[in-house]
Amino acid sequence: MADLVLALDQGTSSSRAILFDHGGNAVGSAQKPFEQIYPRPGWVEHDPEAIWQTQLATAKDALRQAKATADDVAAIGITNQRETTVIWDRGGRPIANAIVWQDRRTAPLCEELRKKGLEPLFRERTGLLLDPYFSGTKVKWLLDNVDGARARADSGDLMFGTIDSWLVYRLTGLHVTDYTNASRTLLYNIFDLRWDEELLGALGVPPGILPAVRASSGVLAETSLFGKSLPVAGIGGDQQAALFGQAAFEPGMAKNTYGTGAFCLMNIGERKVTSKNLLTTIAWGLSAGARDDVTYALEGSIFIAGAAVQWLRDELGIISTAAESQELAMSVPDSNGVYIVPAFVGLGAPHWDPTARGAIFGLTRGANRAHLARATLEAIAFQTCDVIEAIEADSGVTLSELRVDGGAAANDLLLQIQADLLGREVVRPAVLETTALGAAYLAGLATGFWKNAAEVTRNWREDRRFSPQMPAGRRDEMYAGWKTAVERVKGWSSASA
Ligand SMILES: Nc1ncnc2c1ncn2[C@@H]1O[C@H](COP(=O)(O)OP(=O)(O)OP(=O)(O)O)[C@@H](O)[C@H]1O
Ligand SMILES: [Mg+2]
């Protein structure tokens, strides 16, 4: 009996596959890292073939681990690292490595577009801003820099896609994407729901290379790669999928995912607003008769969160596993006045300063590794406070509690610090893999495996709740210190260049 849904979670650092049962419990999973390619400082690439091969292998491993076969699978859902850009030809061969979302090579191009006064146009139509983060400038870079690419694109020989498109193409041969991924390209009008000719023109992207945009939940096609025909029935960018997996279906509900970076999204329903310091993005688009039913979200993107813990482990060598950060930080009552601003790749929301760089402030003779570990966890929480302050100011909604997930949300101390610094309840669900779970829900809702959103909401279970315990005076004092520290790192790389 088909009593499982298979989620493919294609992340930045690894490919994962998880099988979920009707209750939303993970019953089998597999994970494979793949190579991070850094051809030059600031450049980050992935081999699309490695992405596909690791993803396919984890799907088969997850089935094996759950002692299941394709007969047990009702549907396949896909979620993915967003913005990462692939171009391939009609034979399915990539013309170059994928340019990863973290890649900064198109910063000069963004600056050029900004100088032409185009930022307001991009913001108004895409909900984004001109930052190398998004796909559009990466597409242009590939067309301009890979030999013969532009001519081949003009003659209809090439296809562009984000990672969801690439996986669906390999699974089914279709060239499609969904609303959530389209909304990260800088090419898609998120309010009119169409590729925007003017923006395509500004970026020199021929419309013929674009995928068709489909609902996030809906049967796209069947794949026969698992020994039996299975419907590929859901797509969502990882952060939007996590919002869905957290069952944040009502406007005003928000989640923060602590992974490599941290991404806080608030459901704003059908409100077609843009923001000054945050992104507006499509949370999901569900099929609904003639015109799909689109829900929007405000997003605060923090580029470095769990990656700062990896830095403690891999560069400073003061812990040997990410989980050890908790024990080490708990060995001291506070950070002893130390602040770490992990602006390793500049600052994302709400500061948007690509020239900021990381710094450690407040060192005294007594500062030790435990204080550094604690300051790192505090930095993750402070960055989240900055983003939530902006989200509340923009949306006019005051959060009563924050739902959290992602790998670093396993850290109890981090979540207690978060509750203390935010002054709100922080709630951790039983399933931390909400990204994969969201993709499973999108697919399973399309095939009737789950009947409706209410069923998903019923599946959401609380694991633990963290309540603020810090006196407000102390919190304000610490937060003021953080704000001063952030101001000091801004503009650093241009000042020091
Ligand atoms: N106990 C812990 N305490 C603090 N940080 C942790 C802990 N466990 C994991 N992390 C951090 O969480 C991150 C991994 O989380 P997760 O797997 O959700 O990342 P991700 O962003 O989804 O990865 P990808 O980008 O590949 O999808 C790592 O950066 C790691 O340092
Ligand atoms: Mg992930």
XYZ file of C-alpha atoms and ligand atoms in Angstrom:
529
model
C 0.000 0.000 0.000
C 1.261 3.468 -0.846
C 1.402 4.868 2.678
C 4.499 7.059 2.353
C 5.515 10.278 0.608
C 9.085 10.764 -0.579
C 10.632 14.210 -0.090
C 13.787 15.148 -1.970
C 15.573 17.960 -0.093
C 18.366 19.251 -2.285
C 20.357 21.564 0.022
C 23.454 23.698 -0.348
C 25.770 21.356 1.494
C 24.036 18.017 0.959
C 21.237 16.175 -0.769
C 18.729 14.518 1.547
C 15.773 12.241 0.997
C 13.175 11.545 3.670
C 10.115 9.276 3.644
C 7.167 10.527 5.675
C 4.115 8.607 6.841
C 0.584 9.905 7.163
C 1.275 11.383 10.594
C 4.169 13.438 9.191
C 6.779 11.239 10.884
C 10.079 10.499 9.155
C 10.358 6.733 8.652
C 13.484 6.592 6.502
C 16.146 9.038 5.440
C 19.493 9.366 3.738
C 21.916 12.213 3.215
C 24.928 12.721 0.941
C 27.198 15.752 0.906
C 28.735 16.854 -2.389
C 31.634 19.024 -3.417
C 31.615 22.785 -2.838
C 33.631 24.367 -5.631
C 35.366 27.713 -4.952
C 37.121 28.700 -8.215
C 37.965 32.194 -6.889
C 37.324 34.208 -3.724
C 33.617 34.997 -3.558
C 32.689 32.402 -6.218
C 30.730 29.278 -5.248
C 29.760 26.541 -7.712
C 28.164 23.080 -7.708
C 28.399 20.356 -10.324
C 24.784 19.805 -11.475
C 25.584 16.169 -12.241
C 26.792 15.638 -8.640
C 23.608 17.265 -7.382
C 21.479 14.906 -9.451
C 23.501 11.772 -8.650
C 23.575 12.397 -4.862
C 19.868 13.213 -4.885
C 18.947 10.058 -6.795
C 21.183 7.923 -4.579
C 19.705 9.308 -1.331
C 16.178 8.602 -2.610
C 17.093 4.960 -3.202
C 18.936 4.760 0.141
C 15.989 6.219 2.044
C 13.695 3.578 0.527
C 16.155 0.856 1.478
C 16.497 2.250 4.990
C 12.716 2.268 5.458
C 12.548 -1.252 3.947
C 10.164 0.214 1.381
C 9.823 0.074 -2.390
C 8.215 2.361 -4.954
C 4.945 0.510 -4.253
C 4.893 2.155 -0.820
C 5.270 5.676 -2.240
C 2.183 7.754 -3.050
C 3.981 10.863 -4.344
C 7.308 12.652 -4.619
C 7.849 16.232 -3.422
C 10.890 18.360 -4.190
C 12.452 21.140 -2.150
C 15.703 22.855 -2.951
C 18.409 25.362 -2.200
C 16.976 28.456 -3.831
C 18.353 30.871 -6.463
C 21.192 28.527 -7.519
C 21.308 28.682 -11.299
C 21.784 25.928 -13.909
C 21.700 26.129 -17.697
C 21.560 22.927 -19.712
C 21.011 21.933 -23.347
C 18.298 19.899 -25.046
C 20.380 16.793 -24.469
C 20.224 17.419 -20.703
C 23.905 18.434 -20.511
C 24.754 21.403 -18.253
C 26.792 24.023 -20.133
C 28.711 24.963 -16.957
C 28.689 24.415 -13.220
C 25.720 25.780 -11.298
C 26.304 29.231 -9.791
C 25.306 28.944 -6.130
C 23.150 31.467 -4.260
C 26.123 32.470 -2.089
C 28.213 33.434 -5.126
C 29.126 37.146 -5.263
C 30.563 37.369 -8.807
C 27.652 39.433 -10.119
C 28.008 42.227 -7.542
C 29.414 44.651 -10.198
C 26.471 43.847 -12.484
C 24.031 44.601 -9.649
C 25.824 47.893 -9.050
C 25.536 48.748 -12.754
C 21.787 48.090 -12.748
C 21.413 50.143 -9.594
C 23.277 53.043 -11.205
C 20.823 52.891 -14.090
C 18.111 53.516 -11.512
C 16.497 50.121 -12.031
C 16.287 48.949 -8.424
C 12.804 50.362 -7.728
C 11.462 48.585 -10.825
C 12.930 45.238 -9.742
C 11.665 45.731 -6.199
C 8.164 46.708 -7.260
C 7.724 43.689 -9.517
C 9.810 40.931 -7.935
C 9.738 41.877 -4.231
C 13.545 41.488 -4.262
C 16.457 43.891 -4.447
C 19.557 44.033 -6.607
C 21.871 41.614 -4.835
C 24.023 38.864 -6.372
C 22.024 36.438 -4.175
C 19.242 36.045 -6.780
C 19.281 34.042 -10.049
C 18.758 36.718 -12.724
C 22.251 38.179 -12.788
C 23.736 34.671 -12.611
C 21.829 33.700 -15.787
C 23.189 36.744 -17.561
C 26.703 35.941 -16.377
C 26.511 32.401 -17.782
C 25.102 33.575 -21.119
C 27.819 36.227 -21.400
C 30.742 34.118 -20.242
C 30.248 30.536 -21.413
C 31.487 30.110 -24.988
C 28.653 30.209 -27.497
C 25.976 30.232 -24.812
C 24.146 33.346 -25.930
C 23.854 32.190 -29.541
C 22.653 28.772 -28.414
C 20.115 30.378 -26.062
C 18.819 32.595 -28.880
C 18.409 29.588 -31.140
C 16.356 27.746 -28.524
C 18.954 25.142 -27.639
C 19.275 25.969 -23.920
C 17.161 25.766 -20.785
C 17.600 27.717 -17.560
C 16.357 26.467 -14.239
C 16.853 26.635 -10.496
C 17.653 23.333 -8.775
C 13.992 22.246 -8.613
C 13.755 22.588 -12.410
C 16.976 20.675 -12.901
C 15.760 17.777 -10.736
C 12.303 17.667 -12.319
C 13.896 17.717 -15.769
C 16.058 14.734 -14.867
C 13.132 12.932 -13.233
C 10.490 13.552 -15.896
C 11.899 15.445 -18.903
C 9.626 18.450 -18.180
C 11.058 21.983 -18.103
C 9.078 23.598 -15.267
C 9.463 25.405 -11.960
C 7.003 26.507 -9.275
C 5.921 29.930 -7.995
C 8.247 29.916 -4.988
C 11.380 29.311 -7.031
C 10.315 31.654 -9.833
C 9.906 34.369 -7.199
C 13.665 34.254 -6.440
C 14.914 34.857 -9.977
C 14.570 38.679 -10.347
C 12.792 37.856 -13.613
C 9.309 37.019 -12.389
C 6.539 39.485 -11.593
C 5.220 38.022 -8.336
C 2.036 40.078 -8.378
C 0.997 39.620 -12.028
C 2.344 36.051 -11.973
C 4.322 36.130 -15.196
C 7.872 36.385 -16.465
C 8.453 40.121 -16.910
C 9.605 41.194 -20.383
C 11.062 44.460 -19.184
C 13.139 42.791 -16.483
C 14.223 40.073 -18.913
C 15.302 42.862 -21.260
C 17.259 44.662 -18.533
C 19.149 41.459 -17.816
C 19.458 40.313 -21.425
C 17.739 37.005 -20.768
C 15.886 35.492 -23.768
C 12.383 34.292 -22.748
C 12.864 31.028 -24.640
C 15.169 29.598 -21.959
C 12.676 29.979 -19.103
C 10.752 27.121 -17.518
C 6.952 27.092 -17.313
C 5.759 28.170 -13.852
C 3.456 25.655 -12.172
C 1.584 25.409 -8.883
C 3.677 24.385 -5.857
C 1.215 21.593 -5.167
C -0.038 19.644 -8.187
C 0.909 16.572 -10.208
C 3.541 17.616 -12.763
C 4.389 14.286 -14.357
C 5.354 10.726 -13.527
C 8.847 9.388 -13.079
C 9.751 5.793 -13.719
C 13.207 5.903 -12.149
C 12.225 3.997 -9.017
C 10.910 0.858 -10.705
C 7.314 2.009 -10.883
C 5.623 5.117 -12.213
C 5.399 7.706 -9.402
C 3.858 11.200 -9.529
C 6.120 14.188 -8.939
C 3.498 16.337 -7.287
C 5.024 19.188 -5.290
C 7.805 21.777 -5.476
C 8.828 24.419 -2.962
C 11.995 26.419 -2.337
C 13.514 25.233 0.949
C 12.482 28.210 3.103
C 8.942 28.355 1.775
C 8.648 24.578 2.166
C 9.728 24.959 5.815
C 6.977 27.557 6.370
C 4.509 25.070 4.895
C 5.960 22.208 6.957
C 5.426 24.336 10.065
C 1.758 24.611 9.090
C 2.026 28.415 9.146
C -1.106 28.763 7.040
C -2.619 31.828 8.711
C -1.415 35.371 7.953
C 0.792 36.546 10.812
C 2.305 33.112 11.463
C 6.099 32.969 11.151
C 8.976 30.545 11.391
C 12.733 30.866 11.635
C 14.927 28.119 10.178
C 18.419 27.850 11.657
C 20.498 26.065 9.017
C 23.612 27.218 7.178
C 21.976 30.651 7.205
C 18.772 31.583 8.991
C 15.614 32.508 7.176
C 12.633 34.019 8.897
C 9.403 34.053 6.896
C 6.025 35.462 7.903
C 2.873 34.507 6.062
C 1.207 37.765 4.897
C -1.650 36.098 3.057
C -2.743 37.810 -0.146
C -1.172 41.170 0.661
C 0.714 42.482 -2.354
C 3.184 44.694 -0.486
C 6.885 45.324 -0.879
C 9.200 46.216 1.952
C 12.219 48.457 2.418
C 14.549 46.108 4.287
C 12.987 42.731 3.698
C 12.017 40.625 0.708
C 8.490 39.917 -0.431
C 8.257 36.458 -1.887
C 5.707 33.854 -2.889
C 5.136 31.491 0.031
C 3.294 29.029 -2.181
C 0.880 28.979 -5.074
C -1.773 26.271 -4.916
C -3.815 25.220 -7.895
C -7.291 26.640 -7.717
C -9.294 26.595 -10.912
C -8.634 29.292 -13.483
C -6.179 31.313 -11.411
C -3.910 29.714 -8.835
C -4.253 30.731 -5.232
C -1.079 32.569 -4.214
C 0.068 33.307 -0.656
C 2.858 35.810 0.011
C 5.503 36.024 2.720
C 7.839 38.642 4.105
C 11.327 37.239 4.392
C 14.401 38.190 6.379
C 17.418 36.344 4.983
C 20.411 35.920 7.314
C 23.376 34.547 5.358
C 25.407 33.080 8.245
C 23.840 31.245 11.210
C 24.772 27.559 11.710
C 27.749 28.276 9.439
C 29.211 30.362 12.291
C 29.114 27.243 14.474
C 30.902 25.366 11.687
C 33.476 28.164 11.733
C 34.074 27.564 15.463
C 34.579 23.911 14.603
C 36.529 24.025 11.340
C 38.487 27.294 11.444
C 38.956 28.041 15.158
C 38.951 24.363 16.155
C 37.471 25.110 19.587
C 34.760 22.437 19.265
C 34.819 19.126 17.413
C 31.104 18.861 16.606
C 28.411 21.507 16.105
C 26.477 20.073 19.057
C 29.438 20.706 21.375
C 28.845 24.445 21.000
C 26.017 24.083 23.509
C 28.063 22.436 26.248
C 30.951 24.839 25.809
C 28.715 27.911 25.834
C 26.850 26.618 28.883
C 30.088 26.402 30.846
C 29.959 30.200 31.265
C 27.028 32.298 32.515
C 27.430 34.963 29.805
C 29.720 36.016 26.965
C 31.799 38.256 29.246
C 31.096 41.293 27.076
C 32.254 39.587 23.858
C 30.261 40.143 20.653
C 30.856 38.285 17.402
C 29.335 39.648 14.215
C 29.560 36.781 11.682
C 29.261 38.965 8.572
C 31.499 36.559 6.652
C 29.803 37.202 3.305
C 28.466 40.661 4.093
C 25.137 41.239 5.810
C 21.724 40.215 4.484
C 18.431 41.457 5.928
C 17.733 43.994 7.243
C 21.144 45.630 6.609
C 21.978 44.461 3.047
C 25.617 45.413 3.098
C 27.779 43.208 0.839
C 30.887 45.105 2.041
C 30.457 44.259 5.749
C 32.866 41.660 7.169
C 32.983 39.695 10.406
C 34.476 40.950 13.670
C 34.916 40.095 17.329
C 34.385 42.947 19.799
C 34.853 43.385 23.545
C 37.846 41.110 24.081
C 39.519 41.405 27.467
C 42.281 39.311 29.064
C 39.715 36.967 30.590
C 37.847 36.188 27.344
C 38.103 32.488 26.494
C 36.827 29.920 24.027
C 33.618 29.365 25.979
C 32.818 33.074 25.708
C 33.438 32.895 21.960
C 31.081 29.941 21.659
C 28.430 31.753 23.671
C 28.870 34.957 21.684
C 28.413 32.940 18.477
C 25.081 31.499 19.619
C 24.049 34.973 20.791
C 24.959 36.386 17.369
C 22.607 33.914 15.675
C 19.860 35.035 18.054
C 20.636 38.761 17.701
C 20.515 38.554 13.900
C 17.127 36.899 14.237
C 15.978 39.727 16.548
C 17.044 42.299 13.910
C 15.023 40.532 11.263
C 11.964 40.045 13.442
C 12.019 43.691 14.469
C 11.915 44.581 10.746
C 9.197 42.037 9.982
C 7.010 43.340 12.791
C 7.556 46.952 11.752
C 6.672 46.157 8.126
C 3.747 43.862 8.718
C 2.253 45.605 11.724
C 1.953 42.164 13.315
C 3.452 41.464 16.745
C 4.493 37.840 17.004
C 3.193 36.074 20.055
C 5.622 33.204 19.557
C 8.238 32.063 17.080
C 8.219 28.611 15.509
C 11.742 27.366 14.848
C 13.381 24.514 12.950
C 16.547 23.549 11.048
C 19.693 21.760 12.204
C 20.815 24.325 14.790
C 17.345 24.382 16.402
C 18.455 21.149 18.084
C 20.527 23.422 20.346
C 18.467 24.067 23.512
C 20.750 26.830 24.709
C 20.463 28.685 21.395
C 16.676 28.580 21.658
C 16.710 29.730 25.307
C 18.984 32.629 24.344
C 16.615 33.368 21.455
C 13.589 33.466 23.750
C 15.480 35.694 26.208
C 16.740 38.163 23.607
C 13.465 38.276 21.686
C 11.306 38.393 24.781
C 8.874 35.899 23.211
C 8.136 32.219 23.446
C 10.163 30.099 21.062
C 8.499 26.857 20.019
C 10.239 23.834 18.564
C 8.153 21.189 16.760
C 8.788 17.450 17.036
C 9.985 17.326 13.409
C 12.942 19.657 12.793
C 13.174 18.597 9.127
C 10.308 20.902 8.223
C 11.819 21.703 4.822
C 11.502 18.103 3.651
C 8.186 17.727 5.466
C 6.787 20.782 3.670
C 7.747 19.302 0.304
C 6.058 16.046 1.295
C 2.883 17.919 2.274
C 2.825 19.890 -1.011
C 3.055 16.625 -2.959
C 0.746 14.594 -0.719
C -1.989 17.234 -0.747
C -1.948 17.181 -4.555
C -2.544 13.438 -4.724
C -5.075 13.193 -1.891
C -2.627 11.454 0.456
C -3.499 14.265 2.859
C -6.970 15.693 2.434
C -6.481 19.329 3.388
C -4.436 21.875 5.324
C -6.378 21.071 8.495
C -4.896 17.581 8.426
C -1.415 19.056 8.157
C -2.131 21.415 11.040
C -3.253 18.463 13.160
C 0.035 16.697 12.446
C 2.102 19.619 13.817
C 3.281 18.704 17.295
C 5.230 20.732 19.798
C 8.427 19.229 21.157
C 9.504 21.986 23.513
C 8.699 25.590 24.364
C 11.330 28.072 25.558
C 10.067 31.018 27.625
C 11.918 34.300 28.132
C 13.592 34.460 31.536
C 15.975 37.388 31.191
C 15.021 40.702 32.823
C 14.099 43.288 30.176
C 16.824 45.680 31.384
C 19.551 43.121 30.771
C 18.101 42.240 27.365
C 18.035 45.878 26.264
C 21.605 46.370 27.406
C 22.838 43.333 25.464
C 20.872 44.243 22.347
C 22.252 47.797 22.421
C 25.780 46.317 22.467
C 24.929 44.158 19.452
C 23.557 47.110 17.490
C 26.740 49.067 18.099
C 28.838 46.103 16.975
C 26.840 45.704 13.738
C 27.247 49.370 12.880
C 31.019 49.007 13.220
C 31.350 46.154 10.689
C 29.397 47.888 7.934
C 31.425 48.996 4.928
C 34.497 47.176 6.238
C 35.749 45.620 2.995
C 35.415 48.846 1.038
C 37.058 50.809 3.897
C 39.954 48.345 4.152
C 40.401 47.720 0.418
N 23.500 21.284 18.023
C 23.824 22.272 17.214
N 24.139 23.492 17.685
C 24.435 24.522 16.865
N 24.447 24.410 15.532
C 24.152 23.221 15.002
C 23.822 22.102 15.798
N 23.564 21.055 14.955
C 23.720 21.523 13.712
N 24.083 22.814 13.721
C 24.331 23.685 12.567
O 23.207 23.574 11.722
C 23.595 23.608 10.351
C 22.968 22.426 9.638
O 21.580 22.567 9.655
P 20.692 22.131 8.395
O 21.008 20.740 8.060
O 19.300 22.509 8.703
O 21.346 23.096 7.333
P 20.839 23.466 5.917
O 20.980 24.933 5.776
O 19.515 22.850 5.645
O 21.871 22.814 4.994
P 21.679 22.880 3.456
O 22.018 24.287 3.095
O 22.641 21.889 2.931
O 20.257 22.568 3.164
C 25.113 23.580 10.326
O 25.565 24.865 9.963
C 25.519 23.249 11.758
O 26.658 23.975 12.154
Mg 18.305 22.756 4.047
